[in-house]
Amino acid sequence: MDRPRHQGMAKNTYMRWRLPLVCLLWEVAMIVLFGVFVRFGAEADAHWEEEKREMNLTSDIENDFYFRYPSFQDVHVMIFVGFGFLMTFLKRYGFGAVGFNFLLAAFGIQWALLMQGWFHSFKDGKILIGVENLINADFCVGSVCIAFGAILGKTSPIQLLVMTLFQVTLFSVNEYILLNLLHVKDAGGSMTIHTFGAYFGLTVTRILYRPNLEQSKDKQGSVYHSDLFAMIGTLYLWMYWPSFNSAISDHGDAQHRSAINTYCSLAACVLTTMAFSSMLQKKGKLDMVHIQNATLAGGVAVGTSAEMMLTPYGSLIVGSISGIVSTVGYVYFTPFLESRLHIQDTCGIHNLHAMPGLIGGIVGAITAAVATEDVYGKEGFIKAFDFTGVYQTRTPSIQGGFQAAGIVVSLLMAFAGGAIVGGILKLPVWGDAAAENCFEDGVYWEVPEDEESDVYHMHNPDKAAAP
Amino acid sequence: MDRPRHQGMAKNTYMRWRLPLVCLLWEVAMIVLFGVFVRFGAEADAHWEEEKREMNLTSDIENDFYFRYPSFQDVHVMIFVGFGFLMTFLKRYGFGAVGFNFLLAAFGIQWALLMQGWFHSFKDGKILIGVENLINADFCVGSVCIAFGAILGKTSPIQLLVMTLFQVTLFSVNEYILLNLLHVKDAGGSMTIHTFGAYFGLTVTRILYRPNLEQSKDKQGSVYHSDLFAMIGTLYLWMYWPSFNSAISDHGDAQHRSAINTYCSLAACVLTTMAFSSMLQKKGKLDMVHIQNATLAGGVAVGTSAEMMLTPYGSLIVGSISGIVSTVGYVYFTPFLESRLHIQDTCGIHNLHAMPGLIGGIVGAITAAVATEDVYGKEGFIKAFDFTGVYQTRTPSIQGGFQAAGIVVSLLMAFAGGAIVGGILKLPVWGDAAAENCFEDGVYWEVPEDEESDVYHMHNPDKAAAP
Amino acid sequence: MDRPRHQGMAKNTYMRWRLPLVCLLWEVAMIVLFGVFVRFGAEADAHWEEEKREMNLTSDIENDFYFRYPSFQDVHVMIFVGFGFLMTFLKRYGFGAVGFNFLLAAFGIQWALLMQGWFHSFKDGKILIGVENLINADFCVGSVCIAFGAILGKTSPIQLLVMTLFQVTLFSVNEYILLNLLHVKDAGGSMTIHTFGAYFGLTVTRILYRPNLEQSKDKQGSVYHSDLFAMIGTLYLWMYWPSFNSAISDHGDAQHRSAINTYCSLAACVLTTMAFSSMLQKKGKLDMVHIQNATLAGGVAVGTSAEMMLTPYGSLIVGSISGIVSTVGYVYFTPFLESRLHIQDTCGIHNLHAMPGLIGGIVGAITAAVATEDVYGKEGFIKAFDFTGVYQTRTPSIQGGFQAAGIVVSLLMAFAGGAIVGGILKLPVWGDAAAENCFEDGVYWEVPEDEESDVYHMHNPDKAAAP
């Protein structure tokens, strides 16, 4: 940076005391709260042998760990490598993409273990955790990673941590309303993760609107190798999405079915994305932005219904539609949102998560509404929708109505929460960069001097010797 | 591109209507066929609770999902990241490598679910699918990814889709002949996947011979970072190959044994590859082409025999030999094939898949032929080779003969099929690029303007300011 | 390379006969030894059906394969992609980082199967192997990958193979002393893998001290994209560390608990690393070196105690501390070690493995010492520490003492072994490069000519045409 600009930046973006303070205070708070509240669940506790006897389990393989740990690891990869590398497409923001995603997710999972724990795993004053809690914490943080996509390159790490704190909290409340109060099914999180996360992020970026962002327009694009790094993220998200949608489904057929439906939906989505990517451009060439993102819409769009009897052909239909909607979104909606609604959506999460999330919620509501005992079997029907206890008398069509209500609640929470959090993030104390320094790692990172010419000379000294 | 060349290209390679049409028609066909034929198998269907009772299963953990899903995900990574990134070694064809591989595999798995379903999972007019079908679909598409390696950089995406359509069909027929008619064992696909896929691809590239390909010779090499991207593909293929070879083996010891044999074979293969890579060059330096490819030959070469009692030392021997053969192939055979037989094999699949695949088939035949009840145990012997029903009287040496026949059938199918499909792909309607534009992403992709100098200046404004 | 320098190099670093000879002799030795000693264990042998009956197992799912294979694959990824890519941060040593790591690990796992097999799986003159042996071989080699980090860029591949041979041997002896003689718990290898591996490597690099290393100082840094490649390694190590620490723990609660503790520790570690990375620099900017490395210290530091009742908040504390120690180490200790103690530690393994490994050993000793039947349950207590047979009377505090002794033994083995092996590697016959050629792939690898300018011209012919 030339000196004057650097000094200008320094005023705003100097992180030396603010960032460490936030991180350390936060970690101390986590330690205290974990100390007070968090303990091992029965299947991770050393009393497991006794537990096994009580539950009449004959083998250690019945431990939930063996049902869910492989899926957990896939989800874990999606959150850290998937989302992290997906966002490295920017030519000069790779450190921020993968590094800040790392920071906010590591920060968020701790808070999510607590928040979700209080709502769902609280017993005798303690939060009892097991592998399912780890998956849910990753899921919760996934919604923050989505929102991060909208504001990528325009916010300071402190803003991201503040957003994470609030978003995880709101996510947990919204999730509680949907799953516990409305008794809604949403194992892959079309509503709780994608719809909520995306509209939350879009609202935040609307509030943080930067009128002069074209000053850093030159850095908003990709270079050849940054597009390849991003494809690492894309492919891991795409490949492991069947694990994502099935990770917390019921043991047995539900996990199995979720994986198959998601696999089918994603395969179809790739074809319609490629078709529309080529069709919507004069030159008919494929656009990496679409391939990197819209191919994933099929996973989002079956998030709610994958564990239901959506059927493989139903999955193909949903996947096909979501690929089209998402690609069309990148070509037409994103520019419209920016120019007319002042929503600057760096990664196009509106196309990858918001619209497909809505589709997912709607498809879930319909699939639930048309469910019959004939299709599911008597036992399967009750098990699939948990029509037990107070929900014994719920009919599929009523369930469909509640599912639809879940979409509305998620949207309201996202807009209201996003507006409030956006307002907080607008305060001039968080150290975000000036418009001309957006999308530039040098603001918050020590960036190596790319003395490329020197490298080449080292390598080709004959050339270097030439005048 | 300068204008005149671009106009020349546009005549040939304009994809705007052709590619979308093929993709969309295809996806509609898939939806219809899936709607008519594909349903969930018993272990993924909501009737699973009843199924469990009928089959006397006491726990959900007995669902095939838990036996095979982790291996499935590893195989999935191999197909999409493994093959995709392995082919990014070309300096200007990374988008095509990873993107077209993504396209053809997503296209192919849908068709493979149908084709293989009709042959193997057809019951009462329906194809019943479960996790094993997903693995098999990935396997089938793996053979297309292999063939893609031979024609990488020289074909249009439409050609790839047409090839996928036919190759998946032929693969399924060949697989049916081998597994069902000849009753051959080939869990890791040395014959069905590698031998068939590679000779199919080599035949296709022979038919598509381009005499002027040296016009794009400058783009056939790698650059420093493209070689590192390719190593991502190599390592994921290498690490997950034990899962590949064990994914559809029988539950229990067979899966366990396959993984161990493959692990051993691959480890040995790395050492002999490194040895010969250094030995065969005057300067004694290691060549990344060998490390990226020949290190994998050990996985191919135990594809048939890994689930048999090949034993760890047998695996070391097979792995060692295949590493040597493959590396020697890269140094001597590939140039020979190109100059004498006019087989232009971009990725050297002859060395990585064809020859090791043949070795794998032969080793499998021998290992089967020498099997004894002593080594396998009475029950293990019958189970390992499915010597039940009409095959009750088959002896190991007869089995060995059938295994050898399986190699021959696979070769014949590959040559005949490759010749026909190559002929179809030679028609001048598919939009392939001119020789001088081969190995260049710009033909089919929007490629970002690499204003590298600007990037550096942004980053080092002091320098930029210098005159 | 300019000619005079190249000739100078050729004298030293010509690998053509030495490297192949070592690799091939070694592989032949492996084949012979495997032929004599290595057989399938009961769960991978075709006699499994009989074994199942004898052990009263009702299902194939009880095969150890299904308990450990997913974790094994995660560990496998850590060794080959994790360590391999973590070390690609150097601007001109990516091939060496990922390629030599590949070579030494493939070499080492074969020898480790034998060495560890003789100590732990030897029965009636045969080594009986299963998936747990594969994990342990990967673990053993992990300690060599760690030591490689200290000497990265300064050694020939032959030196690495020689070091691997000796280090695997010493590792196995040390492991035997700890696990069998001292009856110490160390499932995640804080002592056996990290403390031993790191101090061994540091001793070796001390012996190999190069006074003129500043001659290649210009190549010791990173470039923008090499830092992103390194983040692939970092994230895979970080994400899969819960699998690493739980891979060989007892079935059931112990595996489950290890994963949770490690997950918590790592999450906390990221926050304190980010905090101190920013705090310890005048400009307050984050340093990729810290993010790439110190974030992983939390996994190392709970390696011994993760399977114990460390509890989630205990894990947060340990992770927080280790992130701080590690980051401080990079800023203050590494320069000190180099300037005062002449320890040139390329990757800073002292900060990532040595100090956190010691912390891990100590935390393990304390956690064992304070264990009570109340916390573990009567059965859980005995099972967790294997207080059976001759160890029936061991108390927690005595166990803590033995754990502490394990640290001391590991340190002594590391120093003594490292000194001897360092002395051997100092012999002038192994072909290491001159100081000015360190950290340069061109010495041992065919490196593609990066005619970058040509690439850009191809791509932007208009520009190329400009004068």
CSV table of C-alpha atoms in Angstrom, one decimal, chain A residues 3 13 35 46 116 142 157 165 169 171 217 242 261 285 309 423:
chain,number,residue,atom,x,y,z
A,3,ARG,CA,1.8,5.4,2.5
A,13,THR,CA,-8.9,-1.3,10.3
A,35,GLY,CA,-17.7,-25.6,32.9
A,46,ALA,CA,-17.4,-43.5,30.9
A,116,GLN,CA,-28.8,-25.6,21.0
A,142,GLY,CA,-23.4,-23.4,8.3
A,157,PRO,CA,-13.2,-10.0,11.4
A,165,LEU,CA,-22.8,-14.4,18.1
A,169,THR,CA,-28.6,-17.2,18.9
A,171,PHE,CA,-30.8,-19.6,14.6
A,217,LYS,CA,-14.7,-3.5,-8.7
A,242,PRO,CA,-26.0,-36.4,0.8
A,261,ASN,CA,-32.7,-38.4,-2.7
A,285,LYS,CA,-19.7,-20.3,-23.0
A,309,MET,CA,-40.6,-40.4,0.4
A,423,GLY,CA,-27.8,-2.0,12.4
